[in-house]
């Protein structure tokens, strides 16, 4: 998917460390041993930085990112499929700090069926995400329904 979007802002340090933790778990499930420091270095490389120290310095100790505003642009994965979207609705869930109910309008409809002989496209979805940009609801393979990237 080609994009003319500018690079998204970097997540907070806690979110980056959580990404490294998920990476380690994912590769461990495939029988690959990865140290925490190697996972941090890999995350830094994915964001285009030379190493973890450089990424850490770029991020600093700022509070978690809160990009959820009407009209803002987001990208990520819906049921494992990549998307870019506009935020059409936002509701901060006061009973659950750090959780938001979003309405996303995908630029291009996302096919949510993996069978070659059948398709089912979604253009607009509602989701509840946490501070890391992921839903608590997961697919049968354990992947969050929505994963936002920043």
Short mmCIF file of C-alpha atoms in Angstrom, two decimals:
data_model
loop_
_atom_site.label_atom_id
_atom_site.label_comp_id
_atom_site.label_asym_id
_atom_site.label_seq_id
_atom_site.Cartn_x
_atom_site.Cartn_y
_atom_site.Cartn_z
CA UNK A 1 0.00 0.00 0.00
CA UNK A 2 1.65 3.26 -1.11
CA UNK A 3 1.25 6.25 1.15
CA UNK A 4 1.90 9.96 0.96
CA UNK A 5 1.57 10.23 4.73
CA UNK A 6 4.43 11.69 6.71
CA UNK A 7 6.05 9.28 9.15
CA UNK A 8 3.90 8.83 12.24
CA UNK A 9 5.13 10.10 15.59
CA UNK A 10 7.14 7.64 17.65
CA UNK A 11 5.44 5.76 20.48
CA UNK A 12 6.47 6.24 24.10
CA UNK A 13 9.26 4.15 25.61
CA UNK A 14 6.84 1.81 27.37
CA UNK A 15 5.09 1.03 24.06
CA UNK A 16 8.44 0.39 22.34
CA UNK A 17 9.54 -1.95 25.13
CA UNK A 18 6.20 -3.75 24.88
CA UNK A 19 6.79 -4.20 21.13
CA UNK A 20 10.19 -5.76 21.90
CA UNK A 21 8.57 -8.07 24.44
CA UNK A 22 5.97 -9.20 21.88
CA UNK A 23 8.71 -9.73 19.28
CA UNK A 24 10.64 -11.98 21.69
CA UNK A 25 7.50 -13.99 22.44
CA UNK A 26 6.68 -14.33 18.76
CA UNK A 27 10.11 -15.63 17.76
CA UNK A 28 10.30 -17.85 20.85
CA UNK A 29 7.05 -19.50 19.69
CA UNK A 30 8.96 -20.40 16.52
CA UNK A 31 11.85 -21.89 18.49
CA UNK A 32 14.20 -18.92 18.06
CA UNK A 33 16.00 -17.55 21.11
CA UNK A 34 16.32 -13.75 21.14
CA UNK A 35 17.69 -11.65 23.97
CA UNK A 36 15.77 -8.62 25.18
CA UNK A 37 18.58 -6.31 24.02
CA UNK A 38 18.49 -7.86 20.50
CA UNK A 39 14.72 -7.35 20.44
CA UNK A 40 15.17 -3.69 21.39
CA UNK A 41 17.79 -3.25 18.65
CA UNK A 42 15.43 -4.87 16.13
CA UNK A 43 12.59 -2.53 17.11
CA UNK A 44 14.95 0.45 16.69
CA UNK A 45 15.89 -0.77 13.19
CA UNK A 46 12.22 -1.11 12.26
CA UNK A 47 11.72 2.56 13.10
CA UNK A 48 14.74 3.49 10.97
CA UNK A 49 17.22 4.11 13.81
CA UNK A 50 20.81 2.91 14.00
CA UNK A 51 20.36 1.30 17.42
CA UNK A 52 18.25 1.27 20.56
CA UNK A 53 20.19 4.10 22.22
CA UNK A 54 19.51 6.40 19.27
CA UNK A 55 15.80 5.56 19.27
CA UNK A 56 15.66 5.97 23.06
CA UNK A 57 17.22 9.44 22.76
CA UNK A 58 14.77 10.41 20.01
CA UNK A 59 11.79 9.36 22.09
CA UNK A 60 12.95 10.57 25.49
CA UNK A 61 10.78 10.04 28.52
CA UNK A 62 7.66 11.72 27.21
CA UNK A 63 4.18 10.52 28.13
CA UNK A 64 2.37 8.00 25.94
CA UNK A 65 1.18 9.29 22.57
CA UNK A 66 -2.48 10.23 22.34
CA UNK A 67 -3.12 10.70 18.58
CA UNK A 68 -6.82 10.00 18.64
CA UNK A 69 -8.54 13.07 17.29
CA UNK A 70 -11.33 13.35 14.78
CA UNK A 71 -9.89 13.43 11.29
CA UNK A 72 -6.45 12.15 12.25
CA UNK A 73 -4.74 9.60 10.02
CA UNK A 74 -3.75 6.17 11.31
CA UNK A 75 -2.28 3.02 9.83
CA UNK A 76 -1.93 -0.51 11.05
CA UNK A 77 -3.45 -3.96 10.70
CA UNK A 78 -7.08 -5.10 10.84
CA UNK A 79 -7.47 -8.86 11.24
CA UNK A 80 -3.89 -9.14 10.01
CA UNK A 81 -4.46 -7.05 6.87
CA UNK A 82 -2.64 -3.69 6.45
CA UNK A 83 -4.70 -0.50 6.31
CA UNK A 84 -4.55 3.26 6.30
CA UNK A 85 -7.57 5.10 7.64
CA UNK A 86 -9.11 8.29 8.90
CA UNK A 87 -10.47 8.48 12.45
CA UNK A 88 -14.19 9.31 12.17
CA UNK A 89 -15.09 8.88 15.82
CA UNK A 90 -13.30 8.93 19.17
CA UNK A 91 -14.55 8.25 22.65
CA UNK A 92 -12.23 8.11 25.66
CA UNK A 93 -13.52 5.41 27.99
CA UNK A 94 -13.41 7.07 31.39
CA UNK A 95 -14.09 3.82 33.23
CA UNK A 96 -11.02 2.29 31.56
CA UNK A 97 -8.11 4.76 31.61
CA UNK A 98 -6.01 4.68 28.45
CA UNK A 99 -8.73 2.98 26.37
CA UNK A 100 -10.49 4.54 23.41
CA UNK A 101 -13.42 3.54 21.24
CA UNK A 102 -12.56 4.48 17.64
CA UNK A 103 -14.46 4.50 14.37
CA UNK A 104 -12.04 4.01 11.48
CA UNK A 105 -12.77 4.61 7.81
CA UNK A 106 -10.30 2.61 5.72
CA UNK A 107 -8.89 4.28 2.60
CA UNK A 108 -9.28 0.96 0.77
CA UNK A 109 -11.68 -1.77 1.92
CA UNK A 110 -9.98 -4.62 3.78
CA UNK A 111 -10.77 -8.23 2.84
CA UNK A 112 -11.31 -10.03 6.14
CA UNK A 113 -11.65 -13.52 4.63
CA UNK A 114 -8.58 -15.64 3.89
CA UNK A 115 -10.28 -18.06 1.50
CA UNK A 116 -9.36 -17.59 -2.17
CA UNK A 117 -12.88 -18.40 -3.37
CA UNK A 118 -14.66 -15.92 -1.11
CA UNK A 119 -14.21 -12.31 -0.01
CA UNK A 120 -15.79 -10.03 2.56
CA UNK A 121 -14.65 -6.43 2.61
CA UNK A 122 -14.83 -3.91 5.45
CA UNK A 123 -14.60 -0.17 4.85
CA UNK A 124 -15.54 1.11 8.31
CA UNK A 125 -14.94 -0.52 11.69
CA UNK A 126 -15.43 0.25 15.36
CA UNK A 127 -12.82 -0.88 17.86
CA UNK A 128 -11.72 -0.35 21.45
CA UNK A 129 -7.96 0.04 21.78
CA UNK A 130 -5.57 0.40 24.69
CA UNK A 131 -2.60 2.76 25.08
CA UNK A 132 -0.46 0.52 22.86
CA UNK A 133 -2.97 0.88 19.99
CA UNK A 134 -4.22 -2.70 20.16
CA UNK A 135 -7.57 -4.30 20.84
CA UNK A 136 -8.06 -6.77 23.66
CA UNK A 137 -10.13 -8.89 21.26
CA UNK A 138 -7.93 -11.32 19.35
CA UNK A 139 -8.26 -13.62 16.36
CA UNK A 140 -7.99 -17.39 16.77
CA UNK A 141 -4.21 -17.14 16.18
CA UNK A 142 -3.84 -14.67 19.08
CA UNK A 143 -3.34 -11.51 17.02
CA UNK A 144 -5.30 -8.40 18.08
CA UNK A 145 -8.21 -7.49 15.78
CA UNK A 146 -6.74 -3.99 15.35
CA UNK A 147 -3.07 -3.03 15.70
CA UNK A 148 -2.25 0.63 15.14
CA UNK A 149 1.28 1.61 14.14
CA UNK A 150 2.81 4.98 14.86
#
